[in-house]
Short mmCIF file of C-alpha atoms in Angstrom, two decimals:
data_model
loop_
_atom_site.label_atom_id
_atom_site.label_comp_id
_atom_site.label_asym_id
_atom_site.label_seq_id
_atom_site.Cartn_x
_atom_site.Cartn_y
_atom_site.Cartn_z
CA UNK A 1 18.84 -46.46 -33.65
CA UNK A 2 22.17 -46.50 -32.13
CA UNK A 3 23.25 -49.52 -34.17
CA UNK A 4 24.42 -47.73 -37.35
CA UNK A 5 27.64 -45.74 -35.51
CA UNK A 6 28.10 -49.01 -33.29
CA UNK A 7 30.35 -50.92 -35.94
CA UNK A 8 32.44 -48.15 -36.75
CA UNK A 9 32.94 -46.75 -33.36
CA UNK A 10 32.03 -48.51 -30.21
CA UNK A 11 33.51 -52.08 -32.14
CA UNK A 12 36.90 -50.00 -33.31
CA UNK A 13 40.29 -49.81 -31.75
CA UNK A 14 38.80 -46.09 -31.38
CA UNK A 15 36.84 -47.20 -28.65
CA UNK A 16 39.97 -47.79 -26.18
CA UNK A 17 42.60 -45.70 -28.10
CA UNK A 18 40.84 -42.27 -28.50
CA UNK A 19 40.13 -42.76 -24.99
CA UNK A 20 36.15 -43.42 -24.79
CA UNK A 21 36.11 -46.61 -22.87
CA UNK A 22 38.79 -44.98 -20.33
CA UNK A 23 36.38 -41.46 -20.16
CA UNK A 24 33.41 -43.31 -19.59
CA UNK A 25 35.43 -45.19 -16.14
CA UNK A 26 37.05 -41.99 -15.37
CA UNK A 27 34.06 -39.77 -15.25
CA UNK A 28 32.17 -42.58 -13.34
CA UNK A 29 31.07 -41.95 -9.81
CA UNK A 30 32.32 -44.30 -6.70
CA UNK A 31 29.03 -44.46 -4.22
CA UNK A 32 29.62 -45.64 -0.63
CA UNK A 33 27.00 -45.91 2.50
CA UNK A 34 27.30 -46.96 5.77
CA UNK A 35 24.54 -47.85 8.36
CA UNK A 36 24.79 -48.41 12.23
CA UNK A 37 21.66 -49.41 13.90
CA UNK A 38 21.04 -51.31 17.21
CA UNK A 39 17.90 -53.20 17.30
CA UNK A 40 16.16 -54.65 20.34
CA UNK A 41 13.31 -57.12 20.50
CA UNK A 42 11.25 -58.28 22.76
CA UNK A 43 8.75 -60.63 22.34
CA UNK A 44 5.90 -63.07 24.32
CA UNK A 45 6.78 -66.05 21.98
CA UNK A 46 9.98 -65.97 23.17
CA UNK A 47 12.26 -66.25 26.23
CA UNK A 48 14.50 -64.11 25.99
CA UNK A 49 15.29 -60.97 24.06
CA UNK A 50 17.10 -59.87 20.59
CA UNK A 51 20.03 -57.05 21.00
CA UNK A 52 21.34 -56.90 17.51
CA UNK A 53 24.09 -54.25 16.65
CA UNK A 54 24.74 -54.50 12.53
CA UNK A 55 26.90 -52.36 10.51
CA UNK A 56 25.79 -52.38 7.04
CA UNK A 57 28.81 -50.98 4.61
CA UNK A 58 28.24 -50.60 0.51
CA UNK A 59 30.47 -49.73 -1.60
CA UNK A 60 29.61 -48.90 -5.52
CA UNK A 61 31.16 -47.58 -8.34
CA UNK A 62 28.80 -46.94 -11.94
CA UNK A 63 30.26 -45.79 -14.96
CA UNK A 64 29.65 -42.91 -17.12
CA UNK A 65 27.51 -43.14 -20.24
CA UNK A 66 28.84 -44.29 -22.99
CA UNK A 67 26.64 -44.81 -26.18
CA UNK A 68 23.92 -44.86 -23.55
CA UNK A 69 25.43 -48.01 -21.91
CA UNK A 70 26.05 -47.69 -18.36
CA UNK A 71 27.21 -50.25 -15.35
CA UNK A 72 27.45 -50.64 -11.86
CA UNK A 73 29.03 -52.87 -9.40
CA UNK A 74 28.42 -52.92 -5.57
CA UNK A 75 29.44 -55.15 -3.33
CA UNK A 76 27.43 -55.24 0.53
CA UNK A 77 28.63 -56.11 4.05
CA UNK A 78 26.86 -56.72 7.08
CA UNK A 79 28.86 -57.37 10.28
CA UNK A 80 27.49 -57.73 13.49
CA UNK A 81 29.27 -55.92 16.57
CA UNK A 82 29.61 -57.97 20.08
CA UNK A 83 28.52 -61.48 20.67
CA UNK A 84 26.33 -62.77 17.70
CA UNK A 85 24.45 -65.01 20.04
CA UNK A 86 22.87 -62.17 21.51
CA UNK A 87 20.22 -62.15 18.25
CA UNK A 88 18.08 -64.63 16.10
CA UNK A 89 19.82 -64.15 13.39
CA UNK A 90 17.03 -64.80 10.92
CA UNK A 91 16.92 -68.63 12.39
CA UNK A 92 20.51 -68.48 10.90
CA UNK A 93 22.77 -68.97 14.33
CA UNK A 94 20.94 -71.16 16.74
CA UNK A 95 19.49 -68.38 18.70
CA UNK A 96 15.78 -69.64 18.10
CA UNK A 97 15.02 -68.67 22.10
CA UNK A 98 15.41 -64.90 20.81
CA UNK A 99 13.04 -62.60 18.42
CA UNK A 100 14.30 -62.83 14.92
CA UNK A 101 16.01 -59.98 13.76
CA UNK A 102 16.65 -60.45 9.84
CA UNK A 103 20.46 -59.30 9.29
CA UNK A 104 22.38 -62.18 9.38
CA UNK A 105 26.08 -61.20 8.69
CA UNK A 106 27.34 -61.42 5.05
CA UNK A 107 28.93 -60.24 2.16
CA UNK A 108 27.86 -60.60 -1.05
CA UNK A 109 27.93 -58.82 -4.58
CA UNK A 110 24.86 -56.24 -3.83
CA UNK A 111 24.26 -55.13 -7.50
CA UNK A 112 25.73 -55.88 -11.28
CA UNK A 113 24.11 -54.62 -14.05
CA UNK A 114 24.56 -53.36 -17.63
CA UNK A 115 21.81 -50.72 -18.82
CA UNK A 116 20.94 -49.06 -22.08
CA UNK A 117 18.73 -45.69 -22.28
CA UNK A 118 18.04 -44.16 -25.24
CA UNK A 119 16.75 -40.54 -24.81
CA UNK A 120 14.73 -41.42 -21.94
CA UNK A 121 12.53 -42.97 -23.62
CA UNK A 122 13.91 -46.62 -23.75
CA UNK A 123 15.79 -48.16 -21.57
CA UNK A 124 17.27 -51.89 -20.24
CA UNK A 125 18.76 -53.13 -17.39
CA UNK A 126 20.10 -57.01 -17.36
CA UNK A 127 21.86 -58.36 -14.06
CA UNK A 128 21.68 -58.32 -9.99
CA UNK A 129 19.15 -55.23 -10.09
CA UNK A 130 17.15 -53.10 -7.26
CA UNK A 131 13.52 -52.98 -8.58
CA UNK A 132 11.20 -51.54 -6.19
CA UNK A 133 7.74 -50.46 -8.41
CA UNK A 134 4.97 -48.00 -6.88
CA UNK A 135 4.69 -47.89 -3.22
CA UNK A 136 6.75 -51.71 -2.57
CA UNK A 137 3.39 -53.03 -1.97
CA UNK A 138 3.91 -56.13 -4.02
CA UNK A 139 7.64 -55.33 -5.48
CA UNK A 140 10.08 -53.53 -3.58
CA UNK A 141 13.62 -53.74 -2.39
CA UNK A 142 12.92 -53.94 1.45
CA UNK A 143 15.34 -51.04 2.20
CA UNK A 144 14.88 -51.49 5.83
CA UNK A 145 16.94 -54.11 6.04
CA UNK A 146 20.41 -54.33 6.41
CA UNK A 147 20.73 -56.32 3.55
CA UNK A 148 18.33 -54.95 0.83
CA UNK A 149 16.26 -57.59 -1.68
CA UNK A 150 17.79 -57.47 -5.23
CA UNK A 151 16.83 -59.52 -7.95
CA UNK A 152 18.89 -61.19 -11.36
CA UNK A 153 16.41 -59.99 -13.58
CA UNK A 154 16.10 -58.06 -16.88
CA UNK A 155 14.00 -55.10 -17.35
CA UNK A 156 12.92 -53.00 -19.77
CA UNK A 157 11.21 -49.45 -20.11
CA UNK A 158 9.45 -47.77 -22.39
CA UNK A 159 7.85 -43.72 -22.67
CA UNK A 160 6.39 -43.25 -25.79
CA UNK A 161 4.82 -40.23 -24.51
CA UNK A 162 4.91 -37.96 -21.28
CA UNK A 163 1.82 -39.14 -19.44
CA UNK A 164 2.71 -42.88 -20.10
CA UNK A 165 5.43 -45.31 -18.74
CA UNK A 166 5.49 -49.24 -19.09
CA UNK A 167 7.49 -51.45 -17.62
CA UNK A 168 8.60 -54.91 -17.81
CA UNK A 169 10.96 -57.55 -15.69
CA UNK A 170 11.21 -61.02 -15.87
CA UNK A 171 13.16 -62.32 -12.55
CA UNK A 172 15.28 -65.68 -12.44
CA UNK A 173 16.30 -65.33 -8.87
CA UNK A 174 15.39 -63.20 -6.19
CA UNK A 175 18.31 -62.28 -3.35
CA UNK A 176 16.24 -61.69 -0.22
CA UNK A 177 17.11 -59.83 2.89
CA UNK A 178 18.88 -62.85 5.25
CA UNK A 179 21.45 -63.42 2.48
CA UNK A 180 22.99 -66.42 1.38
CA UNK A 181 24.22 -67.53 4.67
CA UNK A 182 24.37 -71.27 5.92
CA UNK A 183 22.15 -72.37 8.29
CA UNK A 184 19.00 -70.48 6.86
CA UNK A 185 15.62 -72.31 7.67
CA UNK A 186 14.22 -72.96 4.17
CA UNK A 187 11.60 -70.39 4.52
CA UNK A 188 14.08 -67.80 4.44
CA UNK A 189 16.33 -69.15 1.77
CA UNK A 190 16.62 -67.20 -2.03
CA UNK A 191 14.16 -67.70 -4.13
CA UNK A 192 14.71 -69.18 -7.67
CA UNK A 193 12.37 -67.45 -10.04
CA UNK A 194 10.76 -67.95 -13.27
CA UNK A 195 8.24 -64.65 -12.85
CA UNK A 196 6.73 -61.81 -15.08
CA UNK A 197 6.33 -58.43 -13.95
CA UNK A 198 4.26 -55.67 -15.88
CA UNK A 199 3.20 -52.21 -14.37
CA UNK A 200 1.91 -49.77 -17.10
CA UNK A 201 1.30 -46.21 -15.04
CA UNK A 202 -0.35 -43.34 -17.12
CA UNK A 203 -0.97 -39.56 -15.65
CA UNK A 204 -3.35 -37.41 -17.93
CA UNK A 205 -3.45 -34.70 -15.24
CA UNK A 206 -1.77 -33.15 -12.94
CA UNK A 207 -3.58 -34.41 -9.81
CA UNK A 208 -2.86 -37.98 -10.08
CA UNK A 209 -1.89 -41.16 -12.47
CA UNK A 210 -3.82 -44.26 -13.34
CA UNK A 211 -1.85 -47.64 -12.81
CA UNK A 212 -2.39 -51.10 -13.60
CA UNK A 213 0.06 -54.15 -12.85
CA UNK A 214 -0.06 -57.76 -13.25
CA UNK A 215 2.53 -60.23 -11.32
CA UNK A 216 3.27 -62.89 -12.32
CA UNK A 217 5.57 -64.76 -9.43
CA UNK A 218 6.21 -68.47 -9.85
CA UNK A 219 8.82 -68.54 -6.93
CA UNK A 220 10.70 -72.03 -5.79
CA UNK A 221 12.62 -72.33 -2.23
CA UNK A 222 13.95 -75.76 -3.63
CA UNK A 223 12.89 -77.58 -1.31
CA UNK A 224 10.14 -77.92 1.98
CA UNK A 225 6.56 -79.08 1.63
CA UNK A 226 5.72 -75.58 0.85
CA UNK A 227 8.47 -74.50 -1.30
CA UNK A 228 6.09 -73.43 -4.54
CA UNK A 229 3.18 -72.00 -2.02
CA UNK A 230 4.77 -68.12 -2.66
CA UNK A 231 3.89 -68.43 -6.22
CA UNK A 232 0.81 -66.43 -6.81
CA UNK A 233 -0.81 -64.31 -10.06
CA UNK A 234 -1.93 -60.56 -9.01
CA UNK A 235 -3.71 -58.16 -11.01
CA UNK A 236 -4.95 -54.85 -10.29
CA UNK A 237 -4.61 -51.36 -10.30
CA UNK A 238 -4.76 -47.81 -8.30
CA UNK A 239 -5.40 -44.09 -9.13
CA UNK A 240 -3.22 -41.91 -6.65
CA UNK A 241 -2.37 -37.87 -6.37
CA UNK A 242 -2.66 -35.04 -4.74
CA UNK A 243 -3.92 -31.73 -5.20
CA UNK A 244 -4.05 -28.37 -3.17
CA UNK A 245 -7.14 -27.16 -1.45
CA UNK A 246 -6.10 -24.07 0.00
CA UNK A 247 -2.70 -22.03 0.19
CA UNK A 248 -1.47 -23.95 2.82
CA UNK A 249 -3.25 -27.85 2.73
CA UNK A 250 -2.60 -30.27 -0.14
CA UNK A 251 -4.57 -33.09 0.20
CA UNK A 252 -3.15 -36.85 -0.68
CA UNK A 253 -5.51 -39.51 -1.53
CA UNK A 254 -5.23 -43.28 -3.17
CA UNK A 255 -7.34 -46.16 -4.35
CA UNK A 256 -6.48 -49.66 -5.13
CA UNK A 257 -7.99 -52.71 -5.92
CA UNK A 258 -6.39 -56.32 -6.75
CA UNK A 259 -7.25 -59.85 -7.56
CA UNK A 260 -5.27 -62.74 -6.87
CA UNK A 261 -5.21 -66.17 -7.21
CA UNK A 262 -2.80 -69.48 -7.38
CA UNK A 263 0.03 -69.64 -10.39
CA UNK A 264 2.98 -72.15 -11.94
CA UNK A 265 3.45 -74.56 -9.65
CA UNK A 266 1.51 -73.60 -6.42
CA UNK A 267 -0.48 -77.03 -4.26
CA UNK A 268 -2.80 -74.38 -3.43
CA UNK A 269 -5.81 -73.23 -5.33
CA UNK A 270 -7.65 -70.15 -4.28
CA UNK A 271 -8.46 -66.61 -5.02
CA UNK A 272 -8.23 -63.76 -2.47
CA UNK A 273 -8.52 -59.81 -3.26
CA UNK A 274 -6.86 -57.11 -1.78
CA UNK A 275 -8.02 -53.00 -1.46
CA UNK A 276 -6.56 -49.91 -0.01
CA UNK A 277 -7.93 -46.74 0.75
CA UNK A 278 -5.98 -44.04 1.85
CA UNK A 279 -6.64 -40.42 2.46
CA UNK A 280 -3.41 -37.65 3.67
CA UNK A 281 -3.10 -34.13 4.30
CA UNK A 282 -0.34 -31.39 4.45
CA UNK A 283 -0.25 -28.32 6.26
CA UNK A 284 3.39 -27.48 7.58
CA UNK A 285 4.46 -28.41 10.09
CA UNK A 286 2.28 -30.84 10.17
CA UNK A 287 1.12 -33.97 8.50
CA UNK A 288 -1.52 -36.35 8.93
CA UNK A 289 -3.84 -39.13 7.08
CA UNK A 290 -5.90 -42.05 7.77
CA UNK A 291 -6.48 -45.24 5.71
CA UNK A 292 -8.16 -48.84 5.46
CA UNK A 293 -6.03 -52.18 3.68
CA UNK A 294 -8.15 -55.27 3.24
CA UNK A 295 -5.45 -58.37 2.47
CA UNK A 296 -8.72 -60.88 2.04
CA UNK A 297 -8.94 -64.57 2.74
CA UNK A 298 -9.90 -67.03 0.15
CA UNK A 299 -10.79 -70.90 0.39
CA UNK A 300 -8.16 -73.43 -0.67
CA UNK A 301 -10.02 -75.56 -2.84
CA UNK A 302 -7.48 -78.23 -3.26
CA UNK A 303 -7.32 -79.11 0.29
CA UNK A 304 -9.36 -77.90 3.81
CA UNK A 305 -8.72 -74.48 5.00
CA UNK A 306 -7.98 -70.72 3.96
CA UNK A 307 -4.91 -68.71 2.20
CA UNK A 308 -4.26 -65.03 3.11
CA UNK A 309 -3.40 -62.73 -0.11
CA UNK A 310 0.55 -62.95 -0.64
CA UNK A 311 2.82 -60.64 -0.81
CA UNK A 312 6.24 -62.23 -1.07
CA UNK A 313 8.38 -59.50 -3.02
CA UNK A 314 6.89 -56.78 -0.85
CA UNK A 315 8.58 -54.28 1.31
CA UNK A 316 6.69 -55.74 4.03
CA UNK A 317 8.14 -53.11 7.28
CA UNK A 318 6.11 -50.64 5.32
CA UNK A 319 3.14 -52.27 6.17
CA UNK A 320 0.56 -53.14 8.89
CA UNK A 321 3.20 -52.17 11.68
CA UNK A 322 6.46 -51.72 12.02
CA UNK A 323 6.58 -54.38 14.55
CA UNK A 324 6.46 -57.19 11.54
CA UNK A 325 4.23 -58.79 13.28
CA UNK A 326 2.53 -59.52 9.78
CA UNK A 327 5.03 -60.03 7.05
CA UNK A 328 2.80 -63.35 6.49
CA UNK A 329 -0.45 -62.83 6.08
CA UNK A 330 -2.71 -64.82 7.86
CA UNK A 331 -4.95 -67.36 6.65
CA UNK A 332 -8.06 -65.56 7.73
CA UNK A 333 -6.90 -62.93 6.28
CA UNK A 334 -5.81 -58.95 7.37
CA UNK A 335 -7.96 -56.13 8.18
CA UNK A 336 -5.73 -52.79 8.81
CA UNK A 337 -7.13 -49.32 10.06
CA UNK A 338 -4.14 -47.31 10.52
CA UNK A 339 -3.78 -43.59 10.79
CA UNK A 340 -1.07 -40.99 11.40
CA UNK A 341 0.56 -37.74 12.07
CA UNK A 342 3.30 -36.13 12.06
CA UNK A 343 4.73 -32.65 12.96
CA UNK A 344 8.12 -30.91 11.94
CA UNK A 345 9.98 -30.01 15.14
CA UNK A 346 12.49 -27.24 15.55
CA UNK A 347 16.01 -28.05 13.77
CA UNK A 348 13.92 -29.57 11.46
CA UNK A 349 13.32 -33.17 13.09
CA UNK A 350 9.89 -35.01 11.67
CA UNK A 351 8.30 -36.25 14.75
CA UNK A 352 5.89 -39.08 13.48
CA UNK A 353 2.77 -41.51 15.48
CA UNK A 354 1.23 -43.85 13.62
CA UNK A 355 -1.63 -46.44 15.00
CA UNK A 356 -2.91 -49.50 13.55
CA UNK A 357 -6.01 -51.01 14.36
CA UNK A 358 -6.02 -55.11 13.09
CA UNK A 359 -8.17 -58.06 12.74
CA UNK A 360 -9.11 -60.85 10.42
CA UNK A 361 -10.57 -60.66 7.33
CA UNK A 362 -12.37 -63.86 8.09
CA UNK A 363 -13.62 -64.70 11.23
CA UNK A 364 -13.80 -61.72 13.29
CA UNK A 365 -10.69 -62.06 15.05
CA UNK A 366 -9.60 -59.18 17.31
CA UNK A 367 -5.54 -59.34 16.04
CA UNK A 368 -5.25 -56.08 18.36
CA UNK A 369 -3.73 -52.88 18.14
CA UNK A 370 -0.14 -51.53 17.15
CA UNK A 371 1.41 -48.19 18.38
CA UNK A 372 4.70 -46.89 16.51
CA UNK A 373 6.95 -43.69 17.04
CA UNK A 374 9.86 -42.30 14.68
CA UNK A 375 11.66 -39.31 15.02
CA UNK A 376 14.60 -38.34 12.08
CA UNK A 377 17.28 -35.68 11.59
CA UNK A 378 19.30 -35.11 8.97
CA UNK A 379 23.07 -34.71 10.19
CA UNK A 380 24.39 -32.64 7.15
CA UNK A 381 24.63 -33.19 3.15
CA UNK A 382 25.83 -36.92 3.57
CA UNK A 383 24.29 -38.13 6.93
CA UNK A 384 20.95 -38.79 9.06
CA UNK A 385 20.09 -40.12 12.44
CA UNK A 386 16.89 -41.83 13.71
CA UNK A 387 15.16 -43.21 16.64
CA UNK A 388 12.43 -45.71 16.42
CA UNK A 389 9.96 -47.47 18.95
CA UNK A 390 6.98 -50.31 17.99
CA UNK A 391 4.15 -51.58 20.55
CA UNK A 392 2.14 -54.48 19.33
CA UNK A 393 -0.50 -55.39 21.83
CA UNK A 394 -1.95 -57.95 20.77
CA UNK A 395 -5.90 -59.78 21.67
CA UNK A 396 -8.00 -62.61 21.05
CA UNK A 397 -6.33 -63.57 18.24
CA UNK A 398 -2.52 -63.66 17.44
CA UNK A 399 -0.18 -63.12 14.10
CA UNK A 400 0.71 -66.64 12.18
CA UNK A 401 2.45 -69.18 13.45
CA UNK A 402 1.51 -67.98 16.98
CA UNK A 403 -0.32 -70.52 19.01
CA UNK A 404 -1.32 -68.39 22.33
CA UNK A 405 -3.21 -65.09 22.14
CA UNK A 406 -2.94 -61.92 23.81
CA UNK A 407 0.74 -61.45 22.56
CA UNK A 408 2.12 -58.56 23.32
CA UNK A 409 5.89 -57.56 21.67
CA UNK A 410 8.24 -54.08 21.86
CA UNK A 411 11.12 -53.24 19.40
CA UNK A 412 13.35 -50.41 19.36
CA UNK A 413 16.07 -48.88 16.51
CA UNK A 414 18.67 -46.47 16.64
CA UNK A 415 20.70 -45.75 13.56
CA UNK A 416 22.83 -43.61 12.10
CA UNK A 417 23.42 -43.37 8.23
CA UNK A 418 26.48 -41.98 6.09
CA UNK A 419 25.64 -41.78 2.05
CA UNK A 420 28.15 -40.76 -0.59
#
């Protein structure tokens, strides 16, 4: 559509000498953020403890429009502050006595992307990208990190009508959180990528929207044993909303069901499912809801044993505790019960408890009980503060790669954020 004014204008000398090209910089915006957090962690698996003080810097700058191209370039830093043998850096520094705490220090090109949108109803994106789809169940850019996931990928959207938006991304590598830093166990290194990804998402009414995704992740570490075992197909779908009940309550509710089984060049060969059901409520100043996650166990039928339901591209803090006691899940499976609330103190402070009841899928493993506490404040138009505390408690059975039970591990955050 745009085509037919691009060889006389955006190809011409007119382009730089009537001053479009220069506009299009000049009326670009310069985006910079800055995030201090100390993080402690203790843990039974380990002898000693993890005191890990990060400053995370970015600094951006994305152009203006111009014949509804757009870029953006941001480059990341993460520096630690004091001694960096006081942390695990991500199995990074030597420190493997300690908890892991996954911000290794870096710096590396963040984002780089050229985009195309055509009156909001098409649109591209082709370079180092943040894609983060739904609720980061199964794609998202694990913002809690220091170093946030970002993917070379191209994407592509499409609205041919209001209540309907597809999307599609095909990934080539994925940048995860512990950056590329030397000295990595394999398990944490990049990915290299050869994967599909298509969420179509359609909302008839005003009380909620249909989705349904498939994933198709065929995900190499380049090397290890298990270096193709991330590499999983999912398919599934959710319906999600809300709607008011009375004047003052609004109730929140979601359900979602997926199917998943082996893909590209995975040894394993299995099928597992996964369902959520969640219910939330709203009635200021308070907030509150209660839900159930099944991440099911399926047989590997290509050699003895079980596989728990992957989620490798997943904002995984979001999940099952905030204690990441889970970011693999186990071979028998996960079984979550969690609930929450929440309540709006004065100067405006969101006080939330959340509680997470967990056990196998398969088995009837007691994986124990989680306990986590958050309170926020928001410091003016550019800046927040937060304080954050995790108990896992754990029983007869204990998260992977844990040999002894009853494991019992503590973590604390405090951060402040600046955002321009």
């Amino acid at each position: 559509i745009v085509f037919g004014d691009w060889s006389s204008d955006v190809c011409s000398s007119d382009l730089f000498f009537n001053g479009k090209l220069p506009d299009a910089i000049a009326q670009g915006k310069f985006s910079l953020n800055a995030r201090l957090r100390y993080e402690f962690a203790e843990d039974d698996r380990f002898a000693k403890d993890s005191n890990a003080a990060t400053l995370r810097t970015r600094f951006g700058f994305t152009t203006a429009p111009l014949y509804g191209f757009t870029a953006m370039l941001e480059g990341e830093n993460i520096a630690v502050l004091g001694p960096e043998h006081n942390f695990n850096a991500a199995g990074s520094n030597g420190q493997g006595t300690r908890p892991p705490v996954a911000d290794p220090p870096t710096t590396e090109l963040n984002q780089a992307w050229l985009a195309y949108n055509y009156d909001n109803q098409v649109g591209a994106k082709i370079g180092r990208q943040r894609i983060a789809l739904d609720n980061h169940r199964f794609i998202g850019d694990v913002g809690w990190r220091q170093n946030m996931q970002t993917f070379d990928a191209v994407s592509a959207t499409f609205t041919p009508v209001k209540e309907l938006d597809l999307y599609y991304g095909y990934l080539w590598e994925v940048n995860r959180v512990f950056g590329d830093v030397s000295g990595l166990p394999v398990a944490n290194r990049d990915f290299d990528s050869d994967s599909h990804l298509l969420n179509i998402s359609y909302a008839p009414f005003e009380y909620g929207r249909f989705v349904g995704y498939a994933y198709l992740l065929d995900l190499d570490l380049g090397a290890g044993a298990t270096r193709f075992d991330n590499s999983c197909a999912t398919y599934g779908g959710y319906f999600a909303g809300s709607a008011p009940v009375t004047d003052t309550l609004a109730l929140g509710y979601r359900a979602e069901v997926a199917w998943q089984t082996d893909y590209a060049d995975s040894a394993l060969d299995y099928d597992a499912l996964y369902y959520n059901f969640e219910l939330s409520g709203n009635v200021k100043p308070f907030a509150f809801g209660v839900g159930y996650e099944v991440l099911s166990s399926g047989r590997n039928d290509s050699a003895p044993g079980r596989v728990g339901f992957k989620t490798p591209l997943a904002t995984l803090h979001a999940s099952n505790g905030w204690a990441d006691m889970y970011l693999a899940t186990p071979n028998a499976g996960l079984r979550d019960l969690y609930a929450y609330v929440q309540v709006t103190l004065p100067g405006q402070m969101p006080l939330r408890f959340v509680y997470h009841k967990l056990d196998a899928d398969k088995g009837g493993a007691d994986f124990g009980h989680e306990y986590d506490v958050v309170l926020s404040k928001k410091l003016g138009k550019h800046s927040s503060a937060m304080l954050k505390y995790s108990y896992y408690h754990g029983r007869d059975a204990a998260p992977p790669a844990i040999a002894a039970a009853n494991v019992d591990a503590h973590k604390f955050w405090a951060q402040i954020e600046f955002n321009y």
